[in-house]
XYZ file of C-alpha atoms in Angstrom:
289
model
C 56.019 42.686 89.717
C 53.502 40.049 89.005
C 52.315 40.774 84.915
C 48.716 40.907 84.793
C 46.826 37.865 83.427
C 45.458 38.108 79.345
C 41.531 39.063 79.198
C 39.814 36.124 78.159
C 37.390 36.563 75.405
C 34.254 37.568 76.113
C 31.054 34.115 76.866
C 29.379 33.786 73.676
C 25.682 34.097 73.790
C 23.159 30.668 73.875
C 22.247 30.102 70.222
C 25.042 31.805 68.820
C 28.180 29.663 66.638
C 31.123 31.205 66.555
C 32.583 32.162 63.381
C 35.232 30.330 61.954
C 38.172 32.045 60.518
C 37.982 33.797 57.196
C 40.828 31.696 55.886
C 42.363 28.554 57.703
C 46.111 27.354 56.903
C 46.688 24.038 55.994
C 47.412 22.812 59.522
C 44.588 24.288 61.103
C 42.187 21.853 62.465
C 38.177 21.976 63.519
C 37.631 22.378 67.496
C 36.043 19.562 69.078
C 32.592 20.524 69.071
C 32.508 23.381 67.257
C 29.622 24.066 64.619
C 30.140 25.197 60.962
C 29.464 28.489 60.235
C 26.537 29.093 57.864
C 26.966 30.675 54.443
C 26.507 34.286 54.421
C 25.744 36.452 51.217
C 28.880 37.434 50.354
C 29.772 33.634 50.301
C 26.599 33.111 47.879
C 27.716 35.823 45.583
C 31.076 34.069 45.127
C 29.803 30.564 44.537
C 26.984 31.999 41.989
C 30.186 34.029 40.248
C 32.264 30.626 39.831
C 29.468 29.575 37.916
C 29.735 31.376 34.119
C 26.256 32.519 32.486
C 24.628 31.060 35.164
C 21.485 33.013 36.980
C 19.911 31.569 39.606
C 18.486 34.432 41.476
C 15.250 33.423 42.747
C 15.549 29.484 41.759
C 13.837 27.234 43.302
C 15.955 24.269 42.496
C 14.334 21.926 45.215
C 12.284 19.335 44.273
C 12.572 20.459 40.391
C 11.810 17.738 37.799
C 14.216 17.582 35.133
C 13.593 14.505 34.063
C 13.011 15.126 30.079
C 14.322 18.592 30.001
C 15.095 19.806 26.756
C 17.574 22.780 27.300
C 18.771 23.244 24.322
C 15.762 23.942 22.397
C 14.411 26.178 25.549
C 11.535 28.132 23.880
C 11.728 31.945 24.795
C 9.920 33.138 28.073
C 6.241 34.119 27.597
C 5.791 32.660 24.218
C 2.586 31.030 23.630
C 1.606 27.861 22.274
C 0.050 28.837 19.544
C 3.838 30.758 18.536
C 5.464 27.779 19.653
C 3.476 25.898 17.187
C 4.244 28.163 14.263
C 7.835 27.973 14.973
C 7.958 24.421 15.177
C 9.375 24.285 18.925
C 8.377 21.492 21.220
C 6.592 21.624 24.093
C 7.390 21.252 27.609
C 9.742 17.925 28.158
C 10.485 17.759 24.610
C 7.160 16.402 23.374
C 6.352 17.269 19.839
C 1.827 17.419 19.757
C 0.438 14.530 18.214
C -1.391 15.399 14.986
C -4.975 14.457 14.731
C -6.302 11.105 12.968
C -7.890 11.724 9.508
C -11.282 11.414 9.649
C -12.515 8.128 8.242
C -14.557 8.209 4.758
C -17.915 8.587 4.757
C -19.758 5.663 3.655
C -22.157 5.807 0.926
C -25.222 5.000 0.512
C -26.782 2.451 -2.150
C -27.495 4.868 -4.697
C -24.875 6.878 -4.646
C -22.677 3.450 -4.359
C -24.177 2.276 -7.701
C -23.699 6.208 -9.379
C -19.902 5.677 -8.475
C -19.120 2.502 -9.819
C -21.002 2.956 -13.280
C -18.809 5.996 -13.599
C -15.867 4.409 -13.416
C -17.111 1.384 -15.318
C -17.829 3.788 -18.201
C -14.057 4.958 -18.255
C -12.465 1.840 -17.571
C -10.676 0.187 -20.679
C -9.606 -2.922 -19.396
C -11.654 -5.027 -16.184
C -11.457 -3.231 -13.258
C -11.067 -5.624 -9.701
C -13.172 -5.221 -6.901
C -10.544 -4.216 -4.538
C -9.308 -1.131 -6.718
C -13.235 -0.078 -7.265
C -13.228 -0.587 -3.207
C -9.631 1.838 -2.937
C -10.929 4.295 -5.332
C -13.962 4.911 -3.805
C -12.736 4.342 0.070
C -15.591 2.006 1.033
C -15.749 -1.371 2.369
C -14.771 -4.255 0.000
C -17.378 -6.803 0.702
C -19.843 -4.157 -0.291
C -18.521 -3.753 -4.043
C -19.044 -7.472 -5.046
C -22.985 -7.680 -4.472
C -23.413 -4.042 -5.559
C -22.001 -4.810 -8.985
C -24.084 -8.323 -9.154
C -27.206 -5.933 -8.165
C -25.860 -3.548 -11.185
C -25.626 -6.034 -13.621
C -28.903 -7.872 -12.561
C -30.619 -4.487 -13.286
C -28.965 -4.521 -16.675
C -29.995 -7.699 -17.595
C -33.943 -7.158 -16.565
C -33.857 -4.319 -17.973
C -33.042 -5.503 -21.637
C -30.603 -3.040 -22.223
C -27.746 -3.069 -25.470
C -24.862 -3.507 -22.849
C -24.374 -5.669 -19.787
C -21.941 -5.885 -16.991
C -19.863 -9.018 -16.374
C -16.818 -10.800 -14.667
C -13.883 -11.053 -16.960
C -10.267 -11.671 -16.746
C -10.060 -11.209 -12.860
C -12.590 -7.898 -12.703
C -15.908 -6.115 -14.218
C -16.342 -4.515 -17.346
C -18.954 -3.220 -19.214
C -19.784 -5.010 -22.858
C -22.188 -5.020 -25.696
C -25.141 -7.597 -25.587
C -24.084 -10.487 -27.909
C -27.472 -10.250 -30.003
C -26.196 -7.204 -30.736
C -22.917 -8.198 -32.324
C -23.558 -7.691 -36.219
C -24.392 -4.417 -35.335
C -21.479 -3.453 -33.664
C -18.991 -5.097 -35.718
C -20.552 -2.922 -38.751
C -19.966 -0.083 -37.173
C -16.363 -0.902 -35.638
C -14.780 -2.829 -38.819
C -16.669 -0.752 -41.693
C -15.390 -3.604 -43.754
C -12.338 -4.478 -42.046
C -11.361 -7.791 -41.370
C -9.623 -8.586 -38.612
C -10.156 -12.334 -37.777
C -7.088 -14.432 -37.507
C -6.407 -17.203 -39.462
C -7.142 -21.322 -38.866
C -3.391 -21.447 -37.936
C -3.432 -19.341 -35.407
C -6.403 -20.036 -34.228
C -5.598 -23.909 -33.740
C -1.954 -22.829 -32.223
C -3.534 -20.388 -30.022
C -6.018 -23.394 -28.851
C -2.834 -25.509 -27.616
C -1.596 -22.171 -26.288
C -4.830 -22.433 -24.278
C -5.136 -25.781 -23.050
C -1.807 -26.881 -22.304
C 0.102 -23.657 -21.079
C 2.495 -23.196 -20.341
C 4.284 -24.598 -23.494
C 6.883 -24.465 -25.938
C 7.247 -23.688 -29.337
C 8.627 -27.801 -30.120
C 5.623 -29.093 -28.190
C 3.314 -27.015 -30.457
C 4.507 -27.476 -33.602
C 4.319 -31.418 -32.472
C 1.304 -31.310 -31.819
C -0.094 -29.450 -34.758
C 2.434 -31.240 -36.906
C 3.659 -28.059 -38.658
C 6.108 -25.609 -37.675
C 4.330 -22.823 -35.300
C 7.200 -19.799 -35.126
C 5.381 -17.264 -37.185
C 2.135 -18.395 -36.027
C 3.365 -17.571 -32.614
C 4.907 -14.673 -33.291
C 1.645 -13.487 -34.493
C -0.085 -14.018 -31.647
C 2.406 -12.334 -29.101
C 2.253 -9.333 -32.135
C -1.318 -9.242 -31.013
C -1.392 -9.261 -27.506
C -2.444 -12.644 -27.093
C -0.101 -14.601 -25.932
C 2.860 -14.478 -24.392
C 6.078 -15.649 -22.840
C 6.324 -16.652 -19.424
C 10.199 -18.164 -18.798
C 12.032 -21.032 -19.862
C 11.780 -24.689 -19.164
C 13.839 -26.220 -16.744
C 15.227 -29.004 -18.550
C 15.850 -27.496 -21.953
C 15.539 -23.829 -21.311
C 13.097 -23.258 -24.458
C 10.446 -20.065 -23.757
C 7.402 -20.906 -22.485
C 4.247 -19.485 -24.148
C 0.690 -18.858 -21.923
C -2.331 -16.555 -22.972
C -2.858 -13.290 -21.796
C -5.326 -11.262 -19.663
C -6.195 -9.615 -23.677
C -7.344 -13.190 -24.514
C -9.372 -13.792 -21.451
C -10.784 -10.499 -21.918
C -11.860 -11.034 -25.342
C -13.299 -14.573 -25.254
C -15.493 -12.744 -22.363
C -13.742 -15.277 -19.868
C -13.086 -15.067 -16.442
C -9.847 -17.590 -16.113
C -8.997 -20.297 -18.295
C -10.877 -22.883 -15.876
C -13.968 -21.720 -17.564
C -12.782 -22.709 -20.725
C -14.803 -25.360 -22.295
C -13.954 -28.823 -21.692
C -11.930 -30.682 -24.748
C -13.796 -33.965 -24.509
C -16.807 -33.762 -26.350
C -14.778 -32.233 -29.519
C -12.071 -35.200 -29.467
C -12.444 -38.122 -31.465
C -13.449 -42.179 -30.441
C -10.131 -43.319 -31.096
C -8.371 -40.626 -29.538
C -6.197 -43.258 -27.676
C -5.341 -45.647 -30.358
C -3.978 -41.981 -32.727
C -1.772 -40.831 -29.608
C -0.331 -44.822 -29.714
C -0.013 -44.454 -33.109
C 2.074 -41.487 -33.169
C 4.211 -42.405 -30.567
């Protein structure tokens, strides 16, 4: 008997790839020509289970930007930005807002520009510098310098008891020197306060040929100076600024006190030496040498 030939498998239809086998051995090999099989959903629902706490149901991950993602800060969904303000999350991409710039000062007018500073003058008890008068009152600080020369031009025409002036490095207020006897009555009530002619001379050398050392005074007054100089630095007048290179004796210079009180602005404005010296100034310093 002849054994019947096997039924071969049905033509597959145009448009149609054949499945490939659910599982494939190791030696199983591709046909030539054959197409892969697209995923189904079952083959989804595995790949989306290999990944753990992972939901992508719905994702569109195509053409996402990620670039800047924060993830782990995510802020919960629907949350506004107001509540995402409150509680301090970022925004989208990680960006924190920007605050807003302060708002500058406003600037004052001339009156109330004068008002401000003759306040502060009034309180001040030591001179005050333009540029902390400008920081204090947050205004420009080319405008402070001919507002307090307008000030104290005002003062002066006006021929009142007190005028305002540059001293030590700033502005202060002070009593009108015709006024003096007046004021010392009422300040000393019979206190004395004046300092002696020793320290007065030392403090002169202190003056005009700072900075300087206790041996250079006392050789040039011709007397020892020690307690004359600690006298001085007792009172706020001088003081020490270093040592000297060579023998490493203190140096001695005045203070912004003694500036303050001779009503000067630096020492450059002190007065100049020459008229007060003597004809034969030159033939004593030979003399002595």
């Amino acid at each position: 008997m002849t054994a019947p030939e096997p039924a071969e498998p049905p033509a597959a239809e145009p448009g149609v790839t054949a499945a490939e086998p659910a599982a494939a051995g190791p030696d199983s090999a591709a046909r030539p020509g054959a197409e892969p099989a697209e995923p189904t959903d079952a083959d989804a629902a595995s790949h989306s289970a290999a990944l753990p706490g992972a939901d992508l149901d719905g994702a569109d991950l195509d053409g996402a930007d990620l670039d800047g993602a924060d993830l782990d800060g995510a802020e919960p969904a629907g949350a506004l930005p107001t509540e995402r303000a409150a509680a301090g999350v970022p925004g989208k991409r990680g960006r924190r807002r920007v605050a807003p710039a302060p708002e500058p000062a406003p600037v004052l007018d001339d009156a109330e520009l004068r008002g401000a500073l003759e306040a502060i003058l009034l309180v001040v008890d030591e001179p005050v510098s333009e540029l902390t008068l400008a920081q204090v009152l947050e205004q420009p600080a080319e405008r402070i310098g001919p507002a307090l020369d307008r000030i104290a031009a005002g003062y002066t025409a006006a021929g009142h008891g007190f005028e305002l002036r540059r001293a030590a490095g700033g502005w202060r207020l002070y009593t009108r020197p015709e006024y003096a006897t007046y004021v010392e009555r009422f300040v000393l009530d019979g206190q004395s306060v004046r300092l002696t002619q020793a320290a007065l001379e030392t403090l002169a050398v202190i003056a005009y040929k700072q900075p300087v050392t206790r041996s250079r005074i006392s050789a040039i007054r011709g007397v020892n100076c020690d307690g004359v100089i600690r006298t001085l630095v007792s009172r706020g007048l001088v003081e020490e600024c270093g040592t000297e290179a060579d023998s490493g004796a203190f140096l001695y210079r005045t203070t912004t006190l003694f500036l303050e009180k001779l009503g000067l602005n630096s020492v450059a404005d002190l007065p100049p030496l020459a008229p007060f010296l003597p004809d034969d100034v030159e033939e004593l310093a030979d003399a002595t040498r």
